[in-house]
PDB file of C-alpha atoms in Angstrom:
ATOM      1  CA  MET A   1      -2.957 -10.719 -40.330  1.00 83.00           C
ATOM      2  CA  THR A   2      -0.522 -13.060 -42.330  1.00 94.00           C
ATOM      3  CA  GLN A   3       0.521 -16.313 -40.586  1.00 97.00           C
ATOM      4  CA  LYS A   4       4.129 -17.266 -41.215  1.00 98.00           C
ATOM      5  CA  ILE A   5       5.373 -20.728 -41.993  1.00 98.00           C
ATOM      6  CA  ALA A   6       9.071 -21.297 -41.313  1.00 98.00           C
ATOM      7  CA  LEU A   7      10.653 -23.913 -43.622  1.00 98.00           C
ATOM      8  CA  LEU A   8      13.549 -25.214 -41.413  1.00 97.00           C
ATOM      9  CA  GLN A   9      15.790 -26.482 -44.269  1.00 91.00           C
ATOM     10  CA  PRO A  10      17.212 -24.695 -47.335  1.00 92.00           C
ATOM     11  CA  ILE A  11      15.123 -25.582 -50.459  1.00 90.00           C
ATOM     12  CA  ALA A  12      15.570 -25.304 -54.194  1.00 86.00           C
ATOM     13  CA  GLY A  13      14.119 -22.481 -56.152  1.00 88.00           C
ATOM     14  CA  GLU A  14      11.745 -24.658 -58.076  1.00 91.00           C
ATOM     15  CA  MET A  15      10.437 -26.134 -54.747  1.00 92.00           C
ATOM     16  CA  ALA A  16       9.996 -22.741 -53.327  1.00 94.00           C
ATOM     17  CA  GLU A  17       7.990 -21.708 -56.350  1.00 94.00           C
ATOM     18  CA  ILE A  18       5.626 -24.752 -55.908  1.00 95.00           C
ATOM     19  CA  ILE A  19       5.053 -23.971 -52.194  1.00 96.00           C
ATOM     20  CA  GLN A  20       4.450 -20.350 -52.909  1.00 96.00           C
ATOM     21  CA  SER A  21       1.784 -21.254 -55.550  1.00 96.00           C
ATOM     22  CA  LEU A  22      -0.025 -23.488 -53.129  1.00 97.00           C
ATOM     23  CA  LEU A  23      -0.051 -21.207 -50.083  1.00 97.00           C
ATOM     24  CA  PRO A  24      -3.618 -20.551 -48.800  1.00 96.00           C
ATOM     25  CA  GLU A  25      -4.760 -16.996 -48.436  1.00 95.00           C
ATOM     26  CA  GLY A  26      -3.352 -15.397 -45.270  1.00 96.00           C
ATOM     27  CA  PHE A  27      -0.117 -17.578 -45.073  1.00 98.00           C
ATOM     28  CA  SER A  28       3.397 -16.773 -45.970  1.00 97.00           C
ATOM     29  CA  ALA A  29       6.371 -19.076 -46.078  1.00 97.00           C
ATOM     30  CA  THR A  30      10.127 -18.445 -45.880  1.00 96.00           C
ATOM     31  CA  ALA A  31      13.048 -20.917 -45.673  1.00 96.00           C
ATOM     32  CA  VAL A  32      16.338 -20.901 -43.842  1.00 96.00           C
ATOM     33  CA  LYS A  33      19.478 -20.222 -45.879  1.00 93.00           C
ATOM     34  CA  GLY A  34      21.756 -22.561 -43.704  1.00 93.00           C
ATOM     35  CA  ARG A  35      21.352 -25.593 -41.558  1.00 91.00           C
ATOM     36  CA  SER A  36      22.706 -24.415 -38.226  1.00 95.00           C
ATOM     37  CA  VAL A  37      20.828 -24.034 -34.996  1.00 96.00           C
ATOM     38  CA  GLU A  38      21.324 -20.322 -35.247  1.00 97.00           C
ATOM     39  CA  ASP A  39      19.733 -20.299 -38.710  1.00 97.00           C
ATOM     40  CA  LEU A  40      16.708 -22.153 -37.405  1.00 98.00           C
ATOM     41  CA  LYS A  41      16.268 -20.052 -34.401  1.00 98.00           C
ATOM     42  CA  ALA A  42      16.201 -16.862 -36.496  1.00 97.00           C
ATOM     43  CA  GLU A  43      13.653 -18.323 -38.822  1.00 97.00           C
ATOM     44  CA  VAL A  44      11.155 -19.422 -36.129  1.00 98.00           C
ATOM     45  CA  ALA A  45      11.405 -16.223 -34.094  1.00 98.00           C
ATOM     46  CA  ASP A  46       8.186 -14.808 -35.608  1.00 97.00           C
ATOM     47  CA  ALA A  47       6.728 -17.987 -37.121  1.00 98.00           C
ATOM     48  CA  ASP A  48       3.235 -19.370 -36.267  1.00 98.00           C
ATOM     49  CA  TYR A  49       4.025 -22.826 -37.917  1.00 98.00           C
ATOM     50  CA  ALA A  50       7.223 -24.662 -38.890  1.00 98.00           C
ATOM     51  CA  LEU A  51       8.058 -27.396 -41.352  1.00 98.00           C
ATOM     52  CA  TRP A  52      10.961 -29.681 -40.853  1.00 96.00           C
ATOM     53  CA  TRP A  53      12.345 -32.906 -42.430  1.00 91.00           C
ATOM     54  CA  ASP A  54      16.022 -33.865 -42.279  1.00 85.00           C
ATOM     55  CA  VAL A  55      17.430 -31.073 -40.097  1.00 91.00           C
ATOM     56  CA  PRO A  56      17.141 -31.875 -36.312  1.00 93.00           C
ATOM     57  CA  VAL A  57      15.012 -29.551 -34.263  1.00 97.00           C
ATOM     58  CA  PRO A  58      16.276 -29.360 -30.701  1.00 97.00           C
ATOM     59  CA  ALA A  59      14.619 -27.612 -27.762  1.00 97.00           C
ATOM     60  CA  GLU A  60      16.601 -24.421 -28.170  1.00 98.00           C
ATOM     61  CA  VAL A  61      15.182 -23.883 -31.563  1.00 98.00           C
ATOM     62  CA  LEU A  62      11.706 -24.484 -30.346  1.00 98.00           C
ATOM     63  CA  ALA A  63      12.238 -22.006 -27.527  1.00 98.00           C
ATOM     64  CA  ALA A  64      13.189 -19.343 -30.007  1.00 98.00           C
ATOM     65  CA  GLY A  65       9.674 -19.515 -31.465  1.00 98.00           C
ATOM     66  CA  PRO A  66       7.276 -18.195 -28.896  1.00 97.00           C
ATOM     67  CA  LYS A  67       4.370 -18.143 -31.380  1.00 97.00           C
ATOM     68  CA  LEU A  68       4.633 -21.611 -32.735  1.00 98.00           C
ATOM     69  CA  LYS A  69       1.410 -23.530 -32.804  1.00 98.00           C
ATOM     70  CA  LEU A  70       2.445 -26.537 -34.918  1.00 98.00           C
ATOM     71  CA  LEU A  71       5.567 -28.256 -36.077  1.00 98.00           C
ATOM     72  CA  HIS A  72       4.865 -30.422 -39.149  1.00 98.00           C
ATOM     73  CA  LYS A  73       7.128 -33.069 -40.492  1.00 96.00           C
ATOM     74  CA  TRP A  74       7.542 -33.381 -44.269  1.00 93.00           C
ATOM     75  CA  GLY A  75       7.599 -37.097 -44.030  1.00 88.00           C
ATOM     76  CA  VAL A  76       6.859 -39.516 -41.194  1.00 87.00           C
ATOM     77  CA  GLY A  77      10.047 -40.028 -39.065  1.00 85.00           C
ATOM     78  CA  ILE A  78       9.728 -37.921 -35.866  1.00 90.00           C
ATOM     79  CA  ASP A  79      13.047 -39.063 -34.210  1.00 90.00           C
ATOM     80  CA  ASN A  80      14.881 -35.673 -34.894  1.00 91.00           C
ATOM     81  CA  ILE A  81      12.593 -33.192 -32.938  1.00 96.00           C
ATOM     82  CA  ASP A  82      12.311 -32.673 -29.272  1.00 97.00           C
ATOM     83  CA  LEU A  83       8.815 -33.988 -28.603  1.00 97.00           C
ATOM     84  CA  ASP A  84       9.048 -33.534 -24.841  1.00 97.00           C
ATOM     85  CA  TYR A  85       9.473 -29.863 -25.258  1.00 98.00           C
ATOM     86  CA  CYS A  86       6.427 -29.759 -27.599  1.00 98.00           C
ATOM     87  CA  ARG A  87       4.336 -31.532 -25.072  1.00 97.00           C
ATOM     88  CA  LYS A  88       5.346 -29.277 -22.236  1.00 97.00           C
ATOM     89  CA  HIS A  89       4.776 -26.160 -24.056  1.00 97.00           C
ATOM     90  CA  GLY A  90       1.634 -26.961 -25.998  1.00 97.00           C
ATOM     91  CA  ILE A  91       3.063 -27.081 -29.537  1.00 98.00           C
ATOM     92  CA  GLN A  92       1.257 -29.567 -31.728  1.00 98.00           C
ATOM     93  CA  VAL A  93       3.272 -31.933 -33.933  1.00 98.00           C
ATOM     94  CA  ALA A  94       2.037 -33.668 -36.997  1.00 98.00           C
ATOM     95  CA  ARG A  95       3.412 -35.687 -39.897  1.00 95.00           C
ATOM     96  CA  THR A  96       2.445 -36.313 -43.596  1.00 94.00           C
ATOM     97  CA  THR A  97       1.352 -39.892 -43.091  1.00 91.00           C
ATOM     98  CA  GLY A  98       1.355 -41.916 -46.324  1.00 88.00           C
ATOM     99  CA  SER A  99       2.202 -38.964 -48.545  1.00 87.00           C
ATOM    100  CA  ASN A 100       5.681 -40.372 -49.495  1.00 90.00           C
ATOM    101  CA  ALA A 101       4.832 -44.069 -49.266  1.00 93.00           C
ATOM    102  CA  ALA A 102       4.697 -44.643 -52.998  1.00 95.00           C
ATOM    103  CA  PRO A 103       8.026 -42.974 -53.960  1.00 95.00           C
ATOM    104  CA  VAL A 104       9.889 -44.656 -50.920  1.00 97.00           C
ATOM    105  CA  ALA A 105       8.595 -48.037 -51.862  1.00 98.00           C
ATOM    106  CA  ASP A 106       9.504 -47.519 -55.531  1.00 98.00           C
ATOM    107  CA  PHE A 107      12.962 -46.382 -54.538  1.00 98.00           C
ATOM    108  CA  THR A 108      13.406 -49.408 -52.300  1.00 98.00           C
ATOM    109  CA  ILE A 109      12.661 -51.852 -55.133  1.00 98.00           C
ATOM    110  CA  GLY A 110      14.978 -49.819 -57.409  1.00 98.00           C
ATOM    111  CA  LEU A 111      17.868 -50.204 -54.961  1.00 98.00           C
ATOM    112  CA  MET A 112      17.119 -53.924 -54.571  1.00 98.00           C
ATOM    113  CA  LEU A 113      17.300 -54.377 -58.280  1.00 98.00           C
ATOM    114  CA  ALA A 114      20.368 -52.201 -58.627  1.00 98.00           C
ATOM    115  CA  LEU A 115      22.195 -54.119 -55.975  1.00 98.00           C
ATOM    116  CA  ALA A 116      21.269 -57.566 -57.273  1.00 98.00           C
ATOM    117  CA  ARG A 117      22.120 -56.797 -60.901  1.00 98.00           C
ATOM    118  CA  ARG A 118      25.183 -54.626 -60.257  1.00 98.00           C
ATOM    119  CA  ILE A 119      23.608 -51.848 -62.226  1.00 98.00           C
ATOM    120  CA  VAL A 120      25.836 -49.071 -60.743  1.00 98.00           C
ATOM    121  CA  PRO A 121      29.251 -50.722 -61.289  1.00 96.00           C
ATOM    122  CA  ALA A 122      27.988 -51.776 -64.824  1.00 97.00           C
ATOM    123  CA  HIS A 123      27.262 -48.110 -65.571  1.00 98.00           C
ATOM    124  CA  ASN A 124      30.482 -46.798 -64.193  1.00 97.00           C
ATOM    125  CA  SER A 125      32.622 -49.340 -66.035  1.00 96.00           C
ATOM    126  CA  THR A 126      30.830 -48.662 -69.336  1.00 98.00           C
ATOM    127  CA  ALA A 127      30.837 -44.938 -69.008  1.00 98.00           C
ATOM    128  CA  ALA A 128      34.549 -45.059 -68.280  1.00 98.00           C
ATOM    129  CA  GLY A 129      35.207 -46.953 -71.612  1.00 98.00           C
ATOM    130  CA  GLY A 130      35.043 -50.520 -70.308  1.00 97.00           C
ATOM    131  CA  TRP A 131      32.852 -53.470 -71.158  1.00 97.00           C
ATOM    132  CA  ALA A 132      32.577 -55.563 -68.022  1.00 96.00           C
ATOM    133  CA  LYS A 133      29.735 -57.664 -69.272  1.00 97.00           C
ATOM    134  CA  ASN A 134      31.390 -60.937 -67.970  1.00 96.00           C
ATOM    135  CA  GLU A 135      32.162 -59.492 -64.515  1.00 95.00           C
ATOM    136  CA  VAL A 136      28.562 -58.192 -64.135  1.00 96.00           C
ATOM    137  CA  TRP A 137      27.228 -61.589 -65.268  1.00 96.00           C
ATOM    138  CA  LYS A 138      29.282 -63.457 -62.683  1.00 96.00           C
ATOM    139  CA  GLN A 139      28.316 -61.017 -59.901  1.00 96.00           C
ATOM    140  CA  SER A 140      24.550 -60.642 -60.701  1.00 97.00           C
ATOM    141  CA  VAL A 141      21.683 -62.347 -58.947  1.00 97.00           C
ATOM    142  CA  MET A 142      17.949 -62.098 -59.629  1.00 98.00           C
ATOM    143  CA  VAL A 143      15.330 -60.586 -57.385  1.00 98.00           C
ATOM    144  CA  SER A 144      12.710 -62.813 -58.796  1.00 98.00           C
ATOM    145  CA  GLY A 145      11.972 -65.882 -56.666  1.00 97.00           C
ATOM    146  CA  LYS A 146      13.981 -64.658 -53.717  1.00 98.00           C
ATOM    147  CA  THR A 147      13.024 -64.340 -50.086  1.00 98.00           C
ATOM    148  CA  VAL A 148      12.686 -60.782 -48.821  1.00 98.00           C
ATOM    149  CA  GLY A 149      12.307 -59.611 -45.359  1.00 98.00           C
ATOM    150  CA  ILE A 150      10.696 -56.290 -44.463  1.00 98.00           C
ATOM    151  CA  ILE A 151      11.148 -54.687 -41.132  1.00 98.00           C
ATOM    152  CA  GLY A 152       8.394 -52.259 -40.519  1.00 97.00           C
ATOM    153  CA  LEU A 153       5.062 -52.864 -42.221  1.00 96.00           C
ATOM    154  CA  GLY A 154       3.536 -49.381 -42.256  1.00 93.00           C
ATOM    155  CA  ALA A 155       2.380 -47.667 -45.419  1.00 93.00           C
ATOM    156  CA  ILE A 156       5.875 -47.843 -46.932  1.00 96.00           C
ATOM    157  CA  GLY A 157       6.525 -51.576 -46.012  1.00 97.00           C
ATOM    158  CA  LYS A 158       3.147 -52.598 -47.379  1.00 97.00           C
ATOM    159  CA  GLY A 159       4.019 -50.691 -50.556  1.00 97.00           C
ATOM    160  CA  VAL A 160       7.165 -52.654 -50.923  1.00 98.00           C
ATOM    161  CA  ALA A 161       5.348 -55.885 -50.295  1.00 98.00           C
ATOM    162  CA  LYS A 162       2.715 -55.111 -52.878  1.00 98.00           C
ATOM    163  CA  ARG A 163       5.526 -54.307 -55.506  1.00 98.00           C
ATOM    164  CA  LEU A 164       7.325 -57.550 -54.758  1.00 98.00           C
ATOM    165  CA  GLN A 165       4.268 -59.567 -55.673  1.00 96.00           C
ATOM    166  CA  GLY A 166       5.298 -59.101 -59.356  1.00 95.00           C
ATOM    167  CA  PHE A 167       8.710 -60.686 -58.677  1.00 97.00           C
ATOM    168  CA  ASP A 168       7.209 -63.929 -57.262  1.00 96.00           C
ATOM    169  CA  CYS A 169       9.111 -63.371 -54.096  1.00 98.00           C
ATOM    170  CA  ARG A 170       8.382 -64.956 -50.754  1.00 98.00           C
ATOM    171  CA  VAL A 171       7.832 -61.990 -48.438  1.00 98.00           C
ATOM    172  CA  LEU A 172       8.493 -62.203 -44.712  1.00 98.00           C
ATOM    173  CA  TYR A 173       7.909 -59.280 -42.294  1.00 98.00           C
ATOM    174  CA  TYR A 174       8.773 -58.232 -38.773  1.00 98.00           C
ATOM    175  CA  SER A 175       6.756 -55.435 -37.094  1.00 97.00           C
ATOM    176  CA  ARG A 176       5.688 -54.242 -33.707  1.00 92.00           C
ATOM    177  CA  THR A 177       2.090 -55.481 -34.423  1.00 92.00           C
ATOM    178  CA  GLN A 178       1.099 -58.400 -36.529  1.00 95.00           C
ATOM    179  CA  LEU A 179      -1.476 -58.156 -39.332  1.00 96.00           C
ATOM    180  CA  PRO A 180      -4.731 -60.033 -38.977  1.00 96.00           C
ATOM    181  CA  GLU A 181      -4.222 -63.344 -40.964  1.00 95.00           C
ATOM    182  CA  ASP A 182      -6.662 -62.269 -43.751  1.00 97.00           C
ATOM    183  CA  GLN A 183      -4.774 -59.047 -44.318  1.00 97.00           C
ATOM    184  CA  ALA A 184      -1.447 -60.861 -44.367  1.00 98.00           C
ATOM    185  CA  LYS A 185      -2.616 -63.336 -46.979  1.00 97.00           C
ATOM    186  CA  ALA A 186      -4.071 -60.539 -49.127  1.00 96.00           C
ATOM    187  CA  LEU A 187      -0.685 -58.753 -48.967  1.00 97.00           C
ATOM    188  CA  GLY A 188       1.180 -61.977 -49.565  1.00 97.00           C
ATOM    189  CA  VAL A 189       3.396 -61.707 -46.448  1.00 98.00           C
ATOM    190  CA  GLU A 190       4.260 -63.988 -43.591  1.00 98.00           C
ATOM    191  CA  TYR A 191       5.226 -62.906 -40.028  1.00 98.00           C
ATOM    192  CA  ARG A 192       8.501 -63.942 -38.509  1.00 98.00           C
ATOM    193  CA  ALA A 193      10.271 -63.234 -35.305  1.00 98.00           C
ATOM    194  CA  LEU A 194      13.338 -61.025 -35.935  1.00 98.00           C
ATOM    195  CA  ASP A 195      16.076 -63.528 -35.620  1.00 98.00           C
ATOM    196  CA  ASP A 196      14.196 -66.059 -37.805  1.00 98.00           C
ATOM    197  CA  LEU A 197      13.584 -63.446 -40.543  1.00 98.00           C
ATOM    198  CA  LEU A 198      17.228 -62.455 -40.559  1.00 98.00           C
ATOM    199  CA  ALA A 199      18.333 -66.082 -41.050  1.00 98.00           C
ATOM    200  CA  GLU A 200      15.981 -66.726 -43.944  1.00 98.00           C
ATOM    201  CA  VAL A 201      16.221 -63.667 -46.249  1.00 98.00           C
ATOM    202  CA  ASP A 202      18.046 -62.918 -49.456  1.00 98.00           C
ATOM    203  CA  PHE A 203      17.222 -59.270 -49.238  1.00 99.00           C
ATOM    204  CA  LEU A 204      16.509 -57.183 -45.988  1.00 99.00           C
ATOM    205  CA  SER A 205      14.383 -54.075 -46.463  1.00 98.00           C
ATOM    206  CA  LEU A 206      14.383 -51.590 -43.615  1.00 98.00           C
ATOM    207  CA  ASN A 207      11.145 -49.613 -43.635  1.00 97.00           C
ATOM    208  CA  CYS A 208      10.698 -48.859 -39.928  1.00 96.00           C
ATOM    209  CA  PRO A 209      10.919 -45.651 -37.867  1.00 92.00           C
ATOM    210  CA  LEU A 210      13.753 -44.916 -35.636  1.00 93.00           C
ATOM    211  CA  THR A 211      12.617 -45.604 -32.059  1.00 93.00           C
ATOM    212  CA  PRO A 212      14.152 -46.850 -28.881  1.00 94.00           C
ATOM    213  CA  GLU A 213      13.111 -50.282 -29.948  1.00 95.00           C
ATOM    214  CA  THR A 214      14.751 -50.092 -33.505  1.00 97.00           C
ATOM    215  CA  ALA A 215      17.759 -48.024 -32.677  1.00 97.00           C
ATOM    216  CA  GLY A 216      20.845 -50.176 -33.500  1.00 98.00           C
ATOM    217  CA  MET A 217      18.610 -53.175 -34.266  1.00 98.00           C
ATOM    218  CA  ILE A 218      20.908 -54.148 -37.173  1.00 98.00           C
ATOM    219  CA  ASN A 219      24.176 -54.658 -35.286  1.00 98.00           C
ATOM    220  CA  ALA A 220      27.044 -57.167 -35.570  1.00 98.00           C
ATOM    221  CA  ALA A 221      24.941 -59.956 -33.787  1.00 98.00           C
ATOM    222  CA  ALA A 222      22.047 -59.320 -36.219  1.00 98.00           C
ATOM    223  CA  LEU A 223      24.299 -59.327 -39.202  1.00 98.00           C
ATOM    224  CA  ALA A 224      25.937 -62.531 -38.175  1.00 98.00           C
ATOM    225  CA  LYS A 225      22.640 -64.302 -38.300  1.00 98.00           C
ATOM    226  CA  MET A 226      22.245 -63.504 -42.097  1.00 98.00           C
ATOM    227  CA  LYS A 227      23.292 -65.407 -45.073  1.00 98.00           C
ATOM    228  CA  PRO A 228      26.651 -64.447 -46.622  1.00 98.00           C
ATOM    229  CA  SER A 229      24.749 -63.861 -49.814  1.00 98.00           C
ATOM    230  CA  ALA A 230      22.260 -61.485 -48.320  1.00 98.00           C
ATOM    231  CA  MET A 231      21.801 -57.853 -49.166  1.00 98.00           C
ATOM    232  CA  ILE A 232      20.372 -54.989 -47.024  1.00 98.00           C
ATOM    233  CA  ILE A 233      18.421 -51.900 -48.301  1.00 99.00           C
ATOM    234  CA  ASN A 234      18.143 -49.117 -45.747  1.00 98.00           C
ATOM    235  CA  VAL A 235      15.718 -46.257 -46.549  1.00 98.00           C
ATOM    236  CA  ALA A 236      14.617 -45.932 -42.963  1.00 96.00           C
ATOM    237  CA  ARG A 237      17.027 -44.079 -40.691  1.00 95.00           C
ATOM    238  CA  GLY A 238      20.742 -44.355 -40.234  1.00 96.00           C
ATOM    239  CA  GLY A 239      20.288 -45.131 -36.579  1.00 96.00           C
ATOM    240  CA  VAL A 240      18.485 -48.380 -37.302  1.00 98.00           C
ATOM    241  CA  VAL A 241      21.915 -49.766 -38.416  1.00 98.00           C
ATOM    242  CA  VAL A 242      25.153 -49.731 -36.478  1.00 98.00           C
ATOM    243  CA  GLU A 243      27.181 -48.273 -39.249  1.00 98.00           C
ATOM    244  CA  ALA A 244      30.637 -49.588 -37.980  1.00 98.00           C
ATOM    245  CA  ASP A 245      29.143 -53.029 -37.750  1.00 98.00           C
ATOM    246  CA  LEU A 246      27.741 -52.814 -41.279  1.00 98.00           C
ATOM    247  CA  VAL A 247      31.065 -51.804 -42.695  1.00 98.00           C
ATOM    248  CA  ALA A 248      32.770 -54.705 -41.009  1.00 98.00           C
ATOM    249  CA  ALA A 249      30.213 -57.086 -42.220  1.00 98.00           C
ATOM    250  CA  LEU A 250      30.538 -56.001 -45.749  1.00 98.00           C
ATOM    251  CA  LYS A 251      34.306 -56.052 -45.656  1.00 98.00           C
ATOM    252  CA  SER A 252      34.476 -59.549 -44.135  1.00 98.00           C
ATOM    253  CA  GLY A 253      31.800 -61.108 -46.340  1.00 98.00           C
ATOM    254  CA  THR A 254      29.273 -61.574 -43.478  1.00 98.00           C
ATOM    255  CA  ILE A 255      26.878 -60.120 -45.911  1.00 98.00           C
ATOM    256  CA  ARG A 256      27.135 -59.483 -49.643  1.00 98.00           C
ATOM    257  CA  ALA A 257      25.997 -55.878 -50.262  1.00 98.00           C
ATOM    258  CA  ALA A 258      24.049 -52.992 -49.047  1.00 98.00           C
ATOM    259  CA  ALA A 259      22.216 -49.919 -50.334  1.00 98.00           C
ATOM    260  CA  VAL A 260      22.156 -46.991 -47.922  1.00 98.00           C
ATOM    261  CA  ASP A 261      19.925 -43.884 -48.320  1.00 98.00           C
ATOM    262  CA  VAL A 262      20.225 -42.784 -44.741  1.00 97.00           C
ATOM    263  CA  PHE A 263      23.232 -42.165 -42.445  1.00 97.00           C
ATOM    264  CA  ASP A 264      23.891 -41.298 -38.821  1.00 96.00           C
ATOM    265  CA  GLN A 265      25.263 -38.009 -39.877  1.00 94.00           C
ATOM    266  CA  GLU A 266      23.710 -36.346 -42.868  1.00 91.00           C
ATOM    267  CA  PRO A 267      25.525 -35.487 -45.201  1.00 92.00           C
ATOM    268  CA  PRO A 268      28.091 -38.200 -44.139  1.00 97.00           C
ATOM    269  CA  PRO A 269      31.731 -37.114 -43.933  1.00 97.00           C
ATOM    270  CA  ALA A 270      33.732 -37.438 -47.153  1.00 98.00           C
ATOM    271  CA  ASP A 271      35.900 -40.197 -45.646  1.00 98.00           C
ATOM    272  CA  HIS A 272      32.972 -42.398 -44.534  1.00 98.00           C
ATOM    273  CA  PRO A 273      33.734 -45.942 -45.369  1.00 98.00           C
ATOM    274  CA  LEU A 274      30.392 -46.734 -46.942  1.00 98.00           C
ATOM    275  CA  LEU A 275      30.975 -44.017 -49.513  1.00 98.00           C
ATOM    276  CA  HIS A 276      34.005 -45.941 -50.942  1.00 98.00           C
ATOM    277  CA  MET A 277      32.997 -49.554 -51.099  1.00 98.00           C
ATOM    278  CA  ASP A 278      32.335 -51.507 -54.308  1.00 95.00           C
ATOM    279  CA  ASN A 279      29.413 -53.501 -52.763  1.00 97.00           C
ATOM    280  CA  VAL A 280      27.544 -50.538 -51.559  1.00 98.00           C
ATOM    281  CA  ILE A 281      25.221 -48.095 -53.249  1.00 98.00           C
ATOM    282  CA  VAL A 282      24.802 -44.741 -51.472  1.00 98.00           C
ATOM    283  CA  THR A 283      22.235 -42.030 -52.024  1.00 98.00           C
ATOM    284  CA  PRO A 284      21.405 -38.720 -50.320  1.00 96.00           C
ATOM    285  CA  HIS A 285      18.311 -39.431 -48.269  1.00 94.00           C
ATOM    286  CA  CYS A 286      16.329 -39.069 -51.391  1.00 94.00           C
ATOM    287  CA  ALA A 287      13.949 -41.998 -51.406  1.00 96.00           C
ATOM    288  CA  SER A 288      10.886 -39.862 -50.735  1.00 91.00           C
ATOM    289  CA  THR A 289      11.905 -36.960 -52.981  1.00 88.00           C
ATOM    290  CA  ALA A 290      10.039 -37.594 -56.219  1.00 90.00           C
ATOM    291  CA  TYR A 291       9.400 -34.366 -57.920  1.00 89.00           C
ATOM    292  CA  GLU A 292       5.903 -35.290 -59.120  1.00 89.00           C
ATOM    293  CA  ASN A 293       4.853 -36.223 -55.597  1.00 91.00           C
ATOM    294  CA  SER A 294       5.767 -32.940 -54.221  1.00 91.00           C
ATOM    295  CA  ARG A 295       2.457 -31.099 -54.675  1.00 93.00           C
ATOM    296  CA  ARG A 296       0.481 -33.854 -52.997  1.00 91.00           C
ATOM    297  CA  SER A 297       2.893 -33.682 -49.956  1.00 93.00           C
ATOM    298  CA  ILE A 298       2.851 -29.924 -49.751  1.00 96.00           C
ATOM    299  CA  GLN A 299      -1.004 -29.890 -49.867  1.00 96.00           C
ATOM    300  CA  HIS A 300      -1.014 -32.449 -47.136  1.00 96.00           C
ATOM    301  CA  TRP A 301       0.940 -30.363 -44.580  1.00 97.00           C
ATOM    302  CA  LEU A 302      -0.531 -27.125 -45.613  1.00 98.00           C
ATOM    303  CA  GLY A 303      -4.003 -28.666 -44.988  1.00 98.00           C
ATOM    304  CA  ASN A 304      -3.097 -29.475 -41.389  1.00 98.00           C
ATOM    305  CA  MET A 305      -1.708 -25.968 -40.842  1.00 98.00           C
ATOM    306  CA  VAL A 306      -4.989 -24.476 -42.042  1.00 98.00           C
ATOM    307  CA  ARG A 307      -6.908 -26.850 -39.728  1.00 98.00           C
ATOM    308  CA  VAL A 308      -4.942 -25.596 -36.716  1.00 98.00           C
ATOM    309  CA  SER A 309      -5.386 -21.947 -37.765  1.00 97.00           C
ATOM    310  CA  LYS A 310      -9.232 -22.605 -37.741  1.00 97.00           C
ATOM    311  CA  GLY A 311      -9.093 -24.415 -34.416  1.00 97.00           C
ATOM    312  CA  GLU A 312      -9.877 -27.743 -36.059  1.00 97.00           C
ATOM    313  CA  PRO A 313      -8.343 -31.021 -35.088  1.00 97.00           C
ATOM    314  CA  ILE A 314      -5.644 -32.685 -37.050  1.00 97.00           C
ATOM    315  CA  PRO A 315      -6.459 -36.067 -38.520  1.00 97.00           C
ATOM    316  CA  GLU A 316      -5.669 -38.787 -35.985  1.00 96.00           C
ATOM    317  CA  GLN A 317      -3.337 -40.694 -38.448  1.00 94.00           C
ATOM    318  CA  ASP A 318      -1.164 -37.435 -38.770  1.00 96.00           C
ATOM    319  CA  ARG A 319      -1.196 -36.268 -35.126  1.00 97.00           C
ATOM    320  CA  VAL A 320       1.847 -36.903 -32.985  1.00 96.00           C
ATOM    321  CA  VAL A 321       1.508 -34.463 -30.172  1.00 94.00           C
TER     322      VAL A 321
END
């Protein structure tokens, strides 16, 4: 009997073809057409497994899937699913640990460079017929030799730190757990308490999960501790930053610039202030979505679904519930 995988987000035709080509024997997969709760409930009604990423999965969606054995995150953030319901009803939850670390780390460095060198405004001006070489020169700074702070030193944060070694940056980090000294030295990072890190950095890279500890971590008080020349790159979760406080800090010159890949509401409303600021780069939660990384990620979550179907345990690093 075929086991169904419900994909709880609309997907592009090319991606659907890749998934179909990699499905193990005995599995089928279908995707929702919309992002509403009702769309999700209808899709999980006869599903054995479900895959989710950006769209939240509340308890009422989970309750609509009586056959669900496993909810798998395409990514690592598990802040947008009702874990308590899963625990109470014996539904396993897993994530694709490390599968998107390289593309997110690459993207983080790309945003850092784009902010520092004013690449987006330079492009927009040139494409519109201008030649703002002097303006770009006056507003550009270098990444090389700067102090970078990383909040969250998991696979992504470590990837960012490794890439920064080529820029001769001084790299500080703040994380729930400190690395052993030999590992920190090999990675070229130094631990700092959060307030100390904020005060020292030229660039702040947010690479942490959204948890009760990190929710609202970058608020008005935190921003006030930073240099007026500092820039923030958020590829973590929108909720790590208090968006209204970030907007105010960018407008007042408390900090210089920001790159934002994640928002409290996704997609953000058209009138969101961050979408209309010259010192902000915005992207559609796409740091992890490198096309050539897709097969590796798909094989990762499919492998865990096959394990559950055989009664085998999910690898500890992927298991959430």
